[in-house]
């Protein structure tokens, strides 16, 4: 049985390792969790003793297959609860992360499988992130950042790179959500800002915004 803290560390290492071929440094983990490096070192020993991670000096932390599966199940619970909160309880997509952080530590596998069934086996959470199934399988979505798309190509918003409350609230103000049709009309040479068409109206956004929106072709 894993403690709340152990689960949080596993999830953090899992997220940091996505797209990485090397181990994760203790400093990177400490920065993400906002704790001291000495605390990370203590936790690494505990997780290593449980055969959930391997650690080599100067090469960092790597999840074992057992650790990967455990981390995926935590992520699965978190994202399923986010779907439930938005679809069934009427939460906004910017309100659900902190609540799901608490609910993800519920241990009942039967409850989570029932929740999955109740929701119709969703493959994505309200932010467009993939939900692992009960076997730990994750459906990959073919997506790019809006900043990587050429002008005059119509795309659909399928997710966000930054899921902070502030960013999601900004998108709400701009009427941008999952499923919104987007098209880059013009890129301003002076400051690299973007004029984009959102459904049927034009707005101006910064390059930072464009670099945090995941899209796919129609």
Short mmCIF file of C-alpha atoms in Angstrom, two decimals:
data_model
loop_
_atom_site.label_atom_id
_atom_site.label_comp_id
_atom_site.label_asym_id
_atom_site.label_seq_id
_atom_site.Cartn_x
_atom_site.Cartn_y
_atom_site.Cartn_z
CA UNK A 1 0.00 0.00 0.00
CA UNK A 2 1.43 3.36 -1.03
CA UNK A 3 1.18 6.52 1.04
CA UNK A 4 -0.22 9.77 -0.39
CA UNK A 5 3.29 11.19 -0.56
CA UNK A 6 4.67 8.13 -2.37
CA UNK A 7 1.87 8.32 -4.92
CA UNK A 8 2.55 12.02 -5.51
CA UNK A 9 6.23 11.32 -6.12
CA UNK A 10 5.47 8.50 -8.56
CA UNK A 11 3.06 10.69 -10.51
CA UNK A 12 5.57 13.53 -10.59
CA UNK A 13 8.38 11.30 -11.86
CA UNK A 14 6.01 9.84 -14.47
CA UNK A 15 5.06 13.29 -15.81
CA UNK A 16 8.68 14.50 -15.81
CA UNK A 17 9.80 11.38 -17.68
CA UNK A 18 7.36 11.78 -20.58
CA UNK A 19 9.40 12.37 -23.72
CA UNK A 20 12.65 11.89 -21.79
CA UNK A 21 15.16 9.16 -22.54
CA UNK A 22 17.31 9.93 -19.49
CA UNK A 23 16.66 9.59 -15.78
CA UNK A 24 15.06 12.43 -13.83
CA UNK A 25 17.29 14.44 -11.51
CA UNK A 26 16.48 14.87 -7.83
CA UNK A 27 16.61 18.65 -8.35
CA UNK A 28 13.94 18.43 -11.06
CA UNK A 29 11.71 16.39 -8.76
CA UNK A 30 12.31 18.79 -5.85
CA UNK A 31 11.43 21.79 -8.03
CA UNK A 32 8.22 20.18 -9.30
CA UNK A 33 7.01 19.14 -5.85
CA UNK A 34 8.37 22.32 -4.25
CA UNK A 35 10.37 20.58 -1.56
CA UNK A 36 13.99 20.19 -0.47
CA UNK A 37 16.40 17.92 -2.34
CA UNK A 38 17.09 16.07 0.94
CA UNK A 39 13.39 15.13 1.18
CA UNK A 40 13.51 13.79 -2.37
CA UNK A 41 16.55 11.69 -1.51
CA UNK A 42 14.70 10.12 1.44
CA UNK A 43 11.68 9.31 -0.74
CA UNK A 44 13.84 7.87 -3.52
CA UNK A 45 15.22 5.36 -1.04
CA UNK A 46 11.70 4.31 0.00
CA UNK A 47 10.51 3.94 -3.59
CA UNK A 48 13.66 2.05 -4.52
CA UNK A 49 13.12 -0.36 -1.61
CA UNK A 50 9.61 -1.01 -2.97
CA UNK A 51 11.09 -1.66 -6.45
CA UNK A 52 9.11 1.19 -7.96
CA UNK A 53 12.12 3.18 -9.18
CA UNK A 54 15.79 2.71 -9.88
CA UNK A 55 18.35 5.38 -9.06
CA UNK A 56 21.93 5.80 -10.21
CA UNK A 57 24.10 8.71 -9.17
CA UNK A 58 24.55 11.23 -12.00
CA UNK A 59 21.98 9.34 -14.11
CA UNK A 60 18.86 10.15 -12.11
CA UNK A 61 15.63 8.36 -11.29
CA UNK A 62 13.82 5.94 -13.60
CA UNK A 63 10.51 4.22 -12.98
CA UNK A 64 10.54 0.42 -13.06
CA UNK A 65 7.74 -1.34 -14.99
CA UNK A 66 6.00 -1.79 -11.63
CA UNK A 67 6.45 1.91 -10.92
CA UNK A 68 5.16 2.94 -14.36
CA UNK A 69 1.99 0.90 -13.87
CA UNK A 70 1.43 2.33 -10.39
CA UNK A 71 1.91 5.88 -11.71
CA UNK A 72 -0.48 5.27 -14.62
CA UNK A 73 -3.19 4.10 -12.22
CA UNK A 74 -2.83 7.31 -10.19
CA UNK A 75 -3.05 9.39 -13.37
CA UNK A 76 -6.05 7.28 -14.47
CA UNK A 77 -7.91 8.04 -11.24
CA UNK A 78 -7.07 11.74 -11.39
CA UNK A 79 -8.29 12.19 -14.96
CA UNK A 80 -11.43 10.08 -14.52
CA UNK A 81 -12.40 12.19 -11.51
CA UNK A 82 -11.84 15.34 -13.57
CA UNK A 83 -14.24 14.02 -16.23
CA UNK A 84 -16.80 13.20 -13.53
CA UNK A 85 -16.51 16.63 -11.92
CA UNK A 86 -16.99 18.45 -15.22
CA UNK A 87 -19.56 16.23 -16.92
CA UNK A 88 -21.67 15.15 -13.95
CA UNK A 89 -21.25 17.86 -11.32
CA UNK A 90 -20.92 20.92 -13.52
CA UNK A 91 -17.45 22.08 -12.47
CA UNK A 92 -15.53 24.31 -14.88
CA UNK A 93 -12.36 22.83 -16.38
CA UNK A 94 -10.24 25.30 -14.39
CA UNK A 95 -11.73 24.15 -11.05
CA UNK A 96 -11.16 20.41 -11.10
CA UNK A 97 -7.43 19.84 -10.70
CA UNK A 98 -7.14 20.45 -6.95
CA UNK A 99 -10.25 18.40 -6.18
CA UNK A 100 -9.00 15.53 -8.36
CA UNK A 101 -5.65 15.72 -6.54
CA UNK A 102 -7.50 14.62 -3.39
CA UNK A 103 -9.75 12.04 -5.05
CA UNK A 104 -6.89 10.32 -6.90
CA UNK A 105 -5.69 8.74 -3.64
CA UNK A 106 -8.85 6.65 -3.18
CA UNK A 107 -7.64 3.05 -3.10
CA UNK A 108 -10.74 1.16 -4.32
CA UNK A 109 -9.99 -0.31 -7.74
CA UNK A 110 -13.61 -1.48 -7.99
CA UNK A 111 -14.86 2.08 -7.49
CA UNK A 112 -12.58 3.46 -10.21
CA UNK A 113 -13.59 0.75 -12.69
CA UNK A 114 -17.26 1.44 -11.91
CA UNK A 115 -16.60 5.18 -12.39
CA UNK A 116 -14.94 4.47 -15.74
CA UNK A 117 -17.96 2.43 -16.86
CA UNK A 118 -20.41 5.06 -15.57
CA UNK A 119 -18.65 7.75 -17.62
CA UNK A 120 -18.69 5.62 -20.79
CA UNK A 121 -14.96 4.77 -20.79
CA UNK A 122 -13.62 8.23 -21.73
CA UNK A 123 -10.19 8.36 -23.38
CA UNK A 124 -9.45 12.04 -22.60
CA UNK A 125 -9.92 14.31 -19.60
CA UNK A 126 -11.45 17.83 -19.80
CA UNK A 127 -8.04 19.28 -20.72
CA UNK A 128 -7.46 16.86 -23.60
CA UNK A 129 -4.98 14.64 -21.74
CA UNK A 130 -5.26 10.88 -22.41
CA UNK A 131 -6.72 8.63 -19.71
CA UNK A 132 -4.96 5.27 -19.16
CA UNK A 133 -7.36 2.34 -19.26
CA UNK A 134 -7.49 -0.38 -16.59
CA UNK A 135 -4.56 -2.15 -18.25
CA UNK A 136 -2.45 0.99 -18.29
CA UNK A 137 -2.81 1.45 -22.04
CA UNK A 138 -2.87 5.05 -23.24
CA UNK A 139 -4.41 6.15 -26.52
CA UNK A 140 -1.97 8.49 -28.23
CA UNK A 141 -3.39 11.62 -29.85
CA UNK A 142 -1.79 12.99 -33.02
CA UNK A 143 -1.42 16.63 -32.03
CA UNK A 144 0.84 19.64 -32.43
CA UNK A 145 1.17 23.01 -30.76
CA UNK A 146 -0.62 25.86 -32.51
CA UNK A 147 2.77 27.62 -32.74
CA UNK A 148 3.95 24.77 -35.00
CA UNK A 149 1.09 25.18 -37.50
CA UNK A 150 1.41 27.15 -40.74
CA UNK A 151 -0.91 30.12 -41.33
CA UNK A 152 -4.21 29.57 -43.15
CA UNK A 153 -4.53 25.95 -41.99
CA UNK A 154 -7.75 25.20 -40.11
CA UNK A 155 -7.22 23.07 -37.00
CA UNK A 156 -9.19 21.97 -33.95
CA UNK A 157 -8.16 22.59 -30.33
CA UNK A 158 -7.65 19.20 -28.64
CA UNK A 159 -5.77 20.06 -25.45
CA UNK A 160 -3.63 22.40 -23.40
CA UNK A 161 0.03 22.17 -22.44
CA UNK A 162 -0.51 24.52 -19.50
CA UNK A 163 -3.46 23.45 -17.36
CA UNK A 164 -3.07 26.18 -14.73
CA UNK A 165 -6.21 27.93 -13.48
CA UNK A 166 -4.99 31.26 -14.87
CA UNK A 167 -4.45 29.90 -18.39
CA UNK A 168 -7.77 28.04 -18.51
CA UNK A 169 -9.62 31.14 -17.32
CA UNK A 170 -7.86 33.16 -20.03
CA UNK A 171 -9.04 30.67 -22.66
CA UNK A 172 -12.60 30.93 -21.31
CA UNK A 173 -12.46 34.71 -21.78
CA UNK A 174 -11.31 34.22 -25.36
CA UNK A 175 -14.03 31.60 -25.99
CA UNK A 176 -11.41 28.93 -26.73
CA UNK A 177 -12.21 25.40 -25.57
CA UNK A 178 -11.70 21.80 -26.70
CA UNK A 179 -13.30 21.46 -30.12
CA UNK A 180 -12.85 25.13 -31.07
CA UNK A 181 -11.86 25.64 -34.70
CA UNK A 182 -8.69 27.72 -34.96
CA UNK A 183 -6.80 29.23 -37.86
CA UNK A 184 -3.68 31.41 -37.85
CA UNK A 185 -4.51 34.47 -39.95
CA UNK A 186 -1.25 36.36 -39.47
CA UNK A 187 1.95 36.35 -37.40
CA UNK A 188 3.18 39.84 -36.49
CA UNK A 189 6.93 40.11 -37.38
CA UNK A 190 7.62 42.70 -34.67
CA UNK A 191 6.63 40.71 -31.58
CA UNK A 192 5.63 37.31 -33.01
CA UNK A 193 2.05 37.76 -31.78
CA UNK A 194 -0.66 35.83 -33.58
CA UNK A 195 -3.89 36.95 -35.15
CA UNK A 196 -6.07 33.85 -35.09
CA UNK A 197 -9.61 33.04 -36.13
CA UNK A 198 -11.55 31.35 -33.32
CA UNK A 199 -14.63 29.77 -34.86
CA UNK A 200 -15.98 32.91 -36.63
CA UNK A 201 -14.11 35.82 -35.02
CA UNK A 202 -10.51 37.07 -34.94
CA UNK A 203 -8.44 37.70 -31.82
CA UNK A 204 -4.77 38.47 -31.12
CA UNK A 205 -2.77 36.17 -28.84
CA UNK A 206 0.86 35.99 -27.77
CA UNK A 207 3.32 33.38 -28.97
CA UNK A 208 3.27 31.98 -25.40
CA UNK A 209 -0.46 31.28 -25.73
CA UNK A 210 0.04 29.63 -29.13
CA UNK A 211 2.80 27.49 -27.61
CA UNK A 212 0.40 26.12 -24.97
CA UNK A 213 -2.51 25.06 -27.21
CA UNK A 214 -2.56 21.55 -28.66
CA UNK A 215 -4.35 21.21 -31.98
CA UNK A 216 -4.89 18.66 -34.72
CA UNK A 217 -5.88 18.92 -38.36
CA UNK A 218 -9.53 18.78 -39.32
#
